[in-house]
């Protein structure tokens, strides 16, 4: 697990550079910072999927389903990233790049745990379906409780 996390971290470092470049370019072009962060996330997540799939977890080929599962799982990390970015930049008045770096760090922990278990694990697709089923069931329960 430590070797996987170290490789995941190295891939994440590459993804961070990609994320920050895309974020800075979009933001400098006038794109709202949360939209810029979302777009930069998708670009970085796509490159990270390919690198993690082949190098970190040793899978032989990329699949659209695997990419979709990876992006879906990483959306939870994106929520963590955006929440951290918003809090630090709006409440604590941090510089946007520093706040984005903190958001990336927080999202990385969430991404590794969920990716290892739900995407690249031995029962990845089955575990992802169970995760989504539990999430949907929780949402239905929450809606029923509010009516």
N, C-alpha and C. Protein backbone atom coordinates (compact mmCIF):
# COMPACT_ATOMS: atom_id res chain seq x y z
N UNK A 1 0.82 -1.20 0.00
CA UNK A 1 0.00 0.00 0.00
C UNK A 1 0.87 1.26 0.00
N UNK A 2 2.00 1.22 0.71
CA UNK A 2 2.88 2.39 0.75
C UNK A 2 3.45 2.67 -0.63
N UNK A 3 3.84 1.61 -1.35
CA UNK A 3 4.36 1.80 -2.71
C UNK A 3 3.30 2.39 -3.62
N UNK A 4 2.07 1.89 -3.50
CA UNK A 4 0.97 2.45 -4.30
C UNK A 4 0.74 3.92 -3.97
N UNK A 5 0.76 4.25 -2.68
CA UNK A 5 0.53 5.64 -2.30
C UNK A 5 1.66 6.54 -2.80
N UNK A 6 2.91 6.05 -2.76
CA UNK A 6 4.03 6.84 -3.25
C UNK A 6 3.89 7.08 -4.76
N UNK A 7 3.54 6.05 -5.51
CA UNK A 7 3.32 6.23 -6.95
C UNK A 7 2.12 7.14 -7.20
N UNK A 8 1.05 6.92 -6.44
CA UNK A 8 -0.14 7.76 -6.56
C UNK A 8 0.24 9.22 -6.29
N UNK A 9 1.10 9.43 -5.30
CA UNK A 9 1.56 10.78 -4.99
C UNK A 9 2.38 11.39 -6.11
N UNK A 10 3.25 10.58 -6.72
CA UNK A 10 4.05 11.07 -7.84
C UNK A 10 3.16 11.46 -9.02
N UNK A 11 2.18 10.60 -9.31
CA UNK A 11 1.22 10.92 -10.37
C UNK A 11 0.43 12.17 -9.99
N UNK A 12 0.07 12.24 -8.73
CA UNK A 12 -0.65 13.43 -8.25
C UNK A 12 0.15 14.70 -8.39
N UNK A 13 1.47 14.61 -8.20
CA UNK A 13 2.33 15.79 -8.37
C UNK A 13 2.29 16.27 -9.81
N UNK A 14 2.35 15.32 -10.74
CA UNK A 14 2.23 15.68 -12.16
C UNK A 14 0.86 16.29 -12.41
N UNK A 15 -0.18 15.66 -11.85
CA UNK A 15 -1.54 16.18 -12.00
C UNK A 15 -1.70 17.57 -11.39
N UNK A 16 -1.00 17.81 -10.29
CA UNK A 16 -1.06 19.13 -9.64
C UNK A 16 -0.49 20.20 -10.55
N UNK A 17 0.62 19.91 -11.19
CA UNK A 17 1.21 20.87 -12.12
C UNK A 17 0.25 21.14 -13.28
N UNK A 18 -0.31 20.08 -13.83
CA UNK A 18 -1.29 20.23 -14.91
C UNK A 18 -2.49 21.04 -14.42
N UNK A 19 -3.00 20.69 -13.24
CA UNK A 19 -4.15 21.37 -12.66
C UNK A 19 -3.87 22.86 -12.51
N UNK A 20 -2.73 23.20 -11.92
CA UNK A 20 -2.42 24.60 -11.67
C UNK A 20 -2.21 25.40 -12.95
N UNK A 21 -1.58 24.78 -13.95
CA UNK A 21 -1.39 25.48 -15.23
C UNK A 21 -2.74 25.77 -15.87
N UNK A 22 -3.59 24.75 -15.96
CA UNK A 22 -4.91 24.94 -16.57
C UNK A 22 -5.72 25.94 -15.76
N UNK A 23 -5.69 25.82 -14.43
CA UNK A 23 -6.42 26.74 -13.56
C UNK A 23 -5.96 28.18 -13.79
N UNK A 24 -4.65 28.41 -13.80
CA UNK A 24 -4.11 29.76 -13.95
C UNK A 24 -4.45 30.34 -15.32
N UNK A 25 -4.32 29.54 -16.37
CA UNK A 25 -4.64 30.01 -17.72
C UNK A 25 -6.12 30.41 -17.80
N UNK A 26 -6.99 29.52 -17.34
CA UNK A 26 -8.43 29.82 -17.41
C UNK A 26 -8.79 31.04 -16.55
N UNK A 27 -8.26 31.09 -15.34
CA UNK A 27 -8.58 32.21 -14.46
C UNK A 27 -8.05 33.53 -15.03
N UNK A 28 -6.86 33.49 -15.64
CA UNK A 28 -6.31 34.71 -16.24
C UNK A 28 -7.11 35.16 -17.46
N UNK A 29 -7.85 34.23 -18.06
CA UNK A 29 -8.73 34.56 -19.18
C UNK A 29 -10.10 35.05 -18.71
N UNK A 30 -10.28 35.15 -17.40
CA UNK A 30 -11.52 35.68 -16.85
C UNK A 30 -12.55 34.64 -16.45
N UNK A 31 -12.19 33.38 -16.48
CA UNK A 31 -13.11 32.32 -16.08
C UNK A 31 -13.24 32.35 -14.56
N UNK A 32 -14.47 32.29 -14.04
CA UNK A 32 -14.74 32.27 -12.60
C UNK A 32 -13.91 31.17 -11.95
N UNK A 33 -13.32 31.46 -10.81
CA UNK A 33 -12.33 30.56 -10.21
C UNK A 33 -12.87 29.16 -9.92
N UNK A 34 -14.13 29.01 -9.54
CA UNK A 34 -14.65 27.67 -9.28
C UNK A 34 -14.85 26.88 -10.58
N UNK A 35 -15.22 27.56 -11.64
CA UNK A 35 -15.33 26.89 -12.95
C UNK A 35 -13.94 26.53 -13.45
N UNK A 36 -12.99 27.46 -13.29
CA UNK A 36 -11.61 27.16 -13.69
C UNK A 36 -11.06 25.97 -12.92
N UNK A 37 -11.36 25.89 -11.62
CA UNK A 37 -10.90 24.77 -10.81
C UNK A 37 -11.56 23.47 -11.25
N UNK A 38 -12.82 23.52 -11.64
CA UNK A 38 -13.52 22.31 -12.09
C UNK A 38 -12.94 21.81 -13.41
N UNK A 39 -12.69 22.72 -14.33
CA UNK A 39 -12.10 22.33 -15.62
C UNK A 39 -10.69 21.79 -15.44
N UNK A 40 -9.92 22.45 -14.59
CA UNK A 40 -8.54 21.99 -14.37
C UNK A 40 -8.54 20.61 -13.70
N UNK A 41 -9.53 20.36 -12.86
CA UNK A 41 -9.68 19.05 -12.24
C UNK A 41 -9.90 17.97 -13.30
N UNK A 42 -10.80 18.20 -14.25
CA UNK A 42 -11.10 17.19 -15.27
C UNK A 42 -9.88 16.88 -16.14
N UNK A 43 -9.13 17.90 -16.51
CA UNK A 43 -7.94 17.69 -17.32
C UNK A 43 -6.92 16.87 -16.53
N UNK A 44 -6.66 17.28 -15.29
CA UNK A 44 -5.68 16.57 -14.46
C UNK A 44 -6.15 15.15 -14.13
N UNK A 45 -7.45 14.98 -13.84
CA UNK A 45 -7.97 13.64 -13.52
C UNK A 45 -7.81 12.69 -14.70
N UNK A 46 -7.99 13.19 -15.90
CA UNK A 46 -7.84 12.33 -17.08
C UNK A 46 -6.41 11.85 -17.25
N UNK A 47 -5.45 12.75 -17.10
CA UNK A 47 -4.05 12.32 -17.20
C UNK A 47 -3.68 11.41 -16.03
N UNK A 48 -4.18 11.72 -14.85
CA UNK A 48 -3.89 10.88 -13.67
C UNK A 48 -4.46 9.48 -13.83
N UNK A 49 -5.64 9.36 -14.42
CA UNK A 49 -6.22 8.03 -14.62
C UNK A 49 -5.29 7.17 -15.46
N UNK A 50 -4.84 7.73 -16.58
CA UNK A 50 -3.97 6.95 -17.47
C UNK A 50 -2.68 6.53 -16.76
N UNK A 51 -2.07 7.45 -16.05
CA UNK A 51 -0.82 7.14 -15.35
C UNK A 51 -1.04 6.17 -14.18
N UNK A 52 -2.08 6.39 -13.40
CA UNK A 52 -2.35 5.50 -12.27
C UNK A 52 -2.74 4.10 -12.75
N UNK A 53 -3.53 4.04 -13.78
CA UNK A 53 -3.98 2.75 -14.28
C UNK A 53 -2.79 1.90 -14.71
N UNK A 54 -1.87 2.51 -15.45
CA UNK A 54 -0.76 1.75 -16.01
C UNK A 54 0.41 1.59 -15.03
N UNK A 55 0.79 2.68 -14.37
CA UNK A 55 2.01 2.64 -13.56
C UNK A 55 1.72 2.29 -12.10
N UNK A 56 0.81 3.03 -11.46
CA UNK A 56 0.57 2.82 -10.03
C UNK A 56 -0.04 1.46 -9.75
N UNK A 57 -1.09 1.10 -10.51
CA UNK A 57 -1.82 -0.13 -10.22
C UNK A 57 -1.60 -1.24 -11.24
N UNK A 58 -0.78 -0.99 -12.26
CA UNK A 58 -0.33 -2.02 -13.18
C UNK A 58 -1.37 -2.62 -14.10
N UNK A 59 -2.43 -1.92 -14.41
CA UNK A 59 -3.42 -2.44 -15.36
C UNK A 59 -2.86 -2.30 -16.78
N UNK A 60 -3.25 -3.20 -17.65
CA UNK A 60 -2.67 -3.22 -19.00
C UNK A 60 -3.34 -2.27 -19.98
N UNK A 61 -4.63 -2.06 -19.86
CA UNK A 61 -5.26 -1.18 -20.84
C UNK A 61 -6.25 -0.26 -20.17
N UNK A 62 -6.43 0.87 -20.82
CA UNK A 62 -7.41 1.85 -20.35
C UNK A 62 -8.77 1.49 -20.93
N UNK A 63 -9.81 1.78 -20.17
CA UNK A 63 -11.17 1.58 -20.67
C UNK A 63 -11.98 2.83 -20.38
N UNK A 64 -12.98 3.06 -21.20
CA UNK A 64 -13.86 4.21 -20.95
C UNK A 64 -14.60 4.04 -19.63
N UNK A 65 -15.01 2.81 -19.35
CA UNK A 65 -15.71 2.55 -18.09
C UNK A 65 -14.82 2.80 -16.88
N UNK A 66 -13.57 2.38 -16.99
CA UNK A 66 -12.62 2.63 -15.91
C UNK A 66 -12.37 4.12 -15.72
N UNK A 67 -12.22 4.83 -16.85
CA UNK A 67 -12.03 6.28 -16.78
C UNK A 67 -13.25 6.94 -16.15
N UNK A 68 -14.45 6.53 -16.56
CA UNK A 68 -15.68 7.12 -16.01
C UNK A 68 -15.78 6.85 -14.51
N UNK A 69 -15.45 5.64 -14.10
CA UNK A 69 -15.49 5.30 -12.67
C UNK A 69 -14.47 6.14 -11.91
N UNK A 70 -13.28 6.31 -12.48
CA UNK A 70 -12.23 7.09 -11.84
C UNK A 70 -12.67 8.55 -11.69
N UNK A 71 -13.23 9.10 -12.74
CA UNK A 71 -13.69 10.50 -12.69
C UNK A 71 -14.84 10.63 -11.69
N UNK A 72 -15.77 9.68 -11.71
CA UNK A 72 -16.89 9.73 -10.78
C UNK A 72 -16.41 9.69 -9.33
N UNK A 73 -15.52 8.77 -9.03
CA UNK A 73 -14.98 8.69 -7.68
C UNK A 73 -14.23 9.97 -7.32
N UNK A 74 -13.50 10.51 -8.29
CA UNK A 74 -12.73 11.72 -8.03
C UNK A 74 -13.60 12.97 -7.90
N UNK A 75 -14.85 12.89 -8.32
CA UNK A 75 -15.77 14.02 -8.09
C UNK A 75 -15.97 14.25 -6.60
N UNK A 76 -15.90 13.20 -5.82
CA UNK A 76 -15.95 13.35 -4.36
C UNK A 76 -14.73 14.15 -3.91
N UNK A 77 -13.58 13.82 -4.48
CA UNK A 77 -12.37 14.58 -4.21
C UNK A 77 -12.47 16.02 -4.70
N UNK A 78 -13.14 16.21 -5.84
CA UNK A 78 -13.36 17.56 -6.35
C UNK A 78 -14.20 18.37 -5.36
N UNK A 79 -15.22 17.75 -4.80
CA UNK A 79 -16.03 18.44 -3.79
C UNK A 79 -15.19 18.87 -2.60
N UNK A 80 -14.30 17.99 -2.19
CA UNK A 80 -13.37 18.32 -1.11
C UNK A 80 -12.46 19.47 -1.52
N UNK A 81 -11.96 19.40 -2.75
CA UNK A 81 -11.09 20.44 -3.29
C UNK A 81 -11.81 21.78 -3.33
N UNK A 82 -13.00 21.82 -3.91
CA UNK A 82 -13.73 23.08 -4.05
C UNK A 82 -14.16 23.65 -2.70
N UNK A 83 -14.56 22.76 -1.79
CA UNK A 83 -14.93 23.23 -0.46
C UNK A 83 -13.74 23.88 0.25
N UNK A 84 -12.59 23.23 0.15
CA UNK A 84 -11.38 23.78 0.76
C UNK A 84 -10.98 25.08 0.09
N UNK A 85 -11.00 25.09 -1.24
CA UNK A 85 -10.66 26.30 -2.00
C UNK A 85 -11.58 27.46 -1.62
N UNK A 86 -12.87 27.21 -1.60
CA UNK A 86 -13.83 28.27 -1.27
C UNK A 86 -13.63 28.79 0.15
N UNK A 87 -13.50 27.87 1.09
CA UNK A 87 -13.33 28.26 2.49
C UNK A 87 -12.07 29.09 2.67
N UNK A 88 -10.95 28.60 2.17
CA UNK A 88 -9.69 29.29 2.40
C UNK A 88 -9.61 30.63 1.65
N UNK A 89 -10.16 30.68 0.44
CA UNK A 89 -10.05 31.93 -0.32
C UNK A 89 -11.10 32.96 0.11
N UNK A 90 -12.28 32.51 0.47
CA UNK A 90 -13.35 33.46 0.81
C UNK A 90 -13.39 33.80 2.29
N UNK A 91 -13.17 32.85 3.16
CA UNK A 91 -13.26 33.08 4.60
C UNK A 91 -11.92 33.57 5.16
N UNK A 92 -10.84 32.89 4.79
CA UNK A 92 -9.54 33.25 5.33
C UNK A 92 -8.75 34.17 4.41
N UNK A 93 -9.30 34.48 3.23
CA UNK A 93 -8.68 35.39 2.27
C UNK A 93 -7.30 34.94 1.80
N UNK A 94 -7.13 33.63 1.63
CA UNK A 94 -5.86 33.11 1.11
C UNK A 94 -5.72 33.46 -0.37
N UNK A 95 -4.51 33.51 -0.85
CA UNK A 95 -4.21 33.62 -2.27
C UNK A 95 -4.85 32.43 -2.98
N UNK A 96 -5.42 32.65 -4.17
CA UNK A 96 -6.13 31.57 -4.87
C UNK A 96 -5.24 30.37 -5.17
N UNK A 97 -4.01 30.60 -5.56
CA UNK A 97 -3.13 29.47 -5.88
C UNK A 97 -2.84 28.66 -4.62
N UNK A 98 -2.56 29.33 -3.50
CA UNK A 98 -2.31 28.59 -2.25
C UNK A 98 -3.56 27.85 -1.79
N UNK A 99 -4.70 28.49 -1.92
CA UNK A 99 -5.96 27.84 -1.53
C UNK A 99 -6.23 26.63 -2.44
N UNK A 100 -5.92 26.77 -3.73
CA UNK A 100 -6.11 25.67 -4.67
C UNK A 100 -5.15 24.52 -4.33
N UNK A 101 -3.92 24.83 -3.97
CA UNK A 101 -2.97 23.79 -3.55
C UNK A 101 -3.48 23.03 -2.32
N UNK A 102 -4.02 23.75 -1.35
CA UNK A 102 -4.58 23.11 -0.16
C UNK A 102 -5.78 22.23 -0.54
N UNK A 103 -6.61 22.72 -1.46
CA UNK A 103 -7.75 21.93 -1.93
C UNK A 103 -7.31 20.66 -2.63
N UNK A 104 -6.27 20.77 -3.43
CA UNK A 104 -5.73 19.59 -4.12
C UNK A 104 -5.22 18.57 -3.10
N UNK A 105 -4.51 19.04 -2.08
CA UNK A 105 -3.99 18.13 -1.06
C UNK A 105 -5.11 17.40 -0.33
N UNK A 106 -6.14 18.12 0.06
CA UNK A 106 -7.27 17.49 0.76
C UNK A 106 -7.98 16.49 -0.15
N UNK A 107 -8.18 16.87 -1.40
CA UNK A 107 -8.83 15.98 -2.35
C UNK A 107 -8.01 14.74 -2.66
N UNK A 108 -6.68 14.85 -2.60
CA UNK A 108 -5.80 13.72 -2.90
C UNK A 108 -6.02 12.55 -1.95
N UNK A 109 -6.17 12.85 -0.68
CA UNK A 109 -6.39 11.78 0.30
C UNK A 109 -7.69 11.05 -0.01
N UNK A 110 -8.74 11.80 -0.27
CA UNK A 110 -10.03 11.21 -0.60
C UNK A 110 -9.92 10.39 -1.89
N UNK A 111 -9.25 10.96 -2.89
CA UNK A 111 -9.10 10.27 -4.19
C UNK A 111 -8.36 8.95 -4.06
N UNK A 112 -7.27 8.92 -3.28
CA UNK A 112 -6.49 7.69 -3.15
C UNK A 112 -7.32 6.59 -2.50
N UNK A 113 -7.94 6.91 -1.40
CA UNK A 113 -8.71 5.89 -0.67
C UNK A 113 -9.83 5.33 -1.54
N UNK A 114 -10.59 6.20 -2.17
CA UNK A 114 -11.72 5.73 -2.99
C UNK A 114 -11.25 5.06 -4.28
N UNK A 115 -10.19 5.59 -4.91
CA UNK A 115 -9.69 4.99 -6.15
C UNK A 115 -9.14 3.60 -5.90
N UNK A 116 -8.38 3.47 -4.85
CA UNK A 116 -7.78 2.16 -4.52
C UNK A 116 -8.86 1.12 -4.25
N UNK A 117 -9.89 1.54 -3.59
CA UNK A 117 -10.94 0.60 -3.21
C UNK A 117 -11.98 0.39 -4.32
N UNK A 118 -12.43 1.48 -4.93
CA UNK A 118 -13.59 1.40 -5.82
C UNK A 118 -13.27 1.36 -7.31
N UNK A 119 -12.07 1.73 -7.70
CA UNK A 119 -11.74 1.72 -9.13
C UNK A 119 -10.70 0.66 -9.45
N UNK A 120 -9.58 0.67 -8.72
CA UNK A 120 -8.47 -0.21 -9.04
C UNK A 120 -8.38 -1.44 -8.14
N UNK A 121 -9.29 -1.58 -7.20
CA UNK A 121 -9.28 -2.74 -6.31
C UNK A 121 -9.69 -4.01 -7.04
N UNK A 122 -9.52 -5.13 -6.36
CA UNK A 122 -9.82 -6.43 -6.97
C UNK A 122 -11.26 -6.53 -7.43
N UNK A 123 -12.17 -5.88 -6.73
CA UNK A 123 -13.59 -5.93 -7.07
C UNK A 123 -14.09 -4.53 -7.41
N UNK A 124 -13.26 -3.74 -8.09
CA UNK A 124 -13.53 -2.34 -8.33
C UNK A 124 -14.92 -2.01 -8.82
N UNK A 125 -15.34 -2.60 -9.94
CA UNK A 125 -16.66 -2.28 -10.50
C UNK A 125 -17.78 -2.69 -9.55
N UNK A 126 -17.65 -3.86 -8.92
CA UNK A 126 -18.66 -4.32 -7.97
C UNK A 126 -18.72 -3.39 -6.77
N UNK A 127 -17.56 -2.99 -6.24
CA UNK A 127 -17.53 -2.08 -5.10
C UNK A 127 -18.08 -0.71 -5.47
N UNK A 128 -17.79 -0.24 -6.69
CA UNK A 128 -18.31 1.05 -7.13
C UNK A 128 -19.83 1.01 -7.22
N UNK A 129 -20.38 -0.07 -7.77
CA UNK A 129 -21.84 -0.20 -7.84
C UNK A 129 -22.45 -0.20 -6.45
N UNK A 130 -21.84 -0.90 -5.50
CA UNK A 130 -22.34 -0.92 -4.12
C UNK A 130 -22.28 0.47 -3.50
N UNK A 131 -21.18 1.19 -3.76
CA UNK A 131 -21.03 2.56 -3.27
C UNK A 131 -22.12 3.46 -3.83
N UNK A 132 -22.35 3.39 -5.14
CA UNK A 132 -23.38 4.22 -5.78
C UNK A 132 -24.77 3.86 -5.28
N UNK A 133 -25.03 2.57 -5.11
CA UNK A 133 -26.33 2.13 -4.59
C UNK A 133 -26.56 2.69 -3.19
N UNK A 134 -25.53 2.63 -2.33
CA UNK A 134 -25.65 3.16 -0.98
C UNK A 134 -25.87 4.67 -1.00
N UNK A 135 -25.18 5.35 -1.90
CA UNK A 135 -25.33 6.81 -2.03
C UNK A 135 -26.73 7.17 -2.48
N UNK A 136 -27.24 6.48 -3.48
CA UNK A 136 -28.59 6.75 -3.99
C UNK A 136 -29.63 6.42 -2.92
N UNK A 137 -29.46 5.30 -2.24
CA UNK A 137 -30.40 4.92 -1.18
C UNK A 137 -30.40 5.96 -0.07
N UNK A 138 -29.22 6.47 0.27
CA UNK A 138 -29.11 7.51 1.30
C UNK A 138 -29.86 8.77 0.86
N UNK A 139 -29.71 9.15 -0.42
CA UNK A 139 -30.39 10.35 -0.93
C UNK A 139 -31.91 10.16 -0.89
N UNK A 140 -32.38 8.98 -1.24
CA UNK A 140 -33.82 8.71 -1.21
C UNK A 140 -34.34 8.79 0.22
N UNK A 141 -33.58 8.24 1.16
CA UNK A 141 -33.96 8.27 2.56
C UNK A 141 -34.01 9.72 3.07
N UNK A 142 -33.04 10.52 2.66
CA UNK A 142 -32.99 11.93 3.07
C UNK A 142 -34.20 12.67 2.52
N UNK A 143 -34.55 12.45 1.25
CA UNK A 143 -35.70 13.12 0.65
C UNK A 143 -37.00 12.71 1.33
N UNK A 144 -37.14 11.45 1.65
CA UNK A 144 -38.35 10.97 2.31
C UNK A 144 -38.50 11.59 3.68
N UNK A 145 -37.39 11.80 4.36
CA UNK A 145 -37.43 12.37 5.71
C UNK A 145 -37.82 13.84 5.71
N UNK A 146 -37.64 14.53 4.58
CA UNK A 146 -37.93 15.97 4.51
C UNK A 146 -39.35 16.28 4.07
N UNK A 147 -40.07 15.28 3.61
CA UNK A 147 -41.45 15.55 3.14
C UNK A 147 -42.44 15.28 4.18
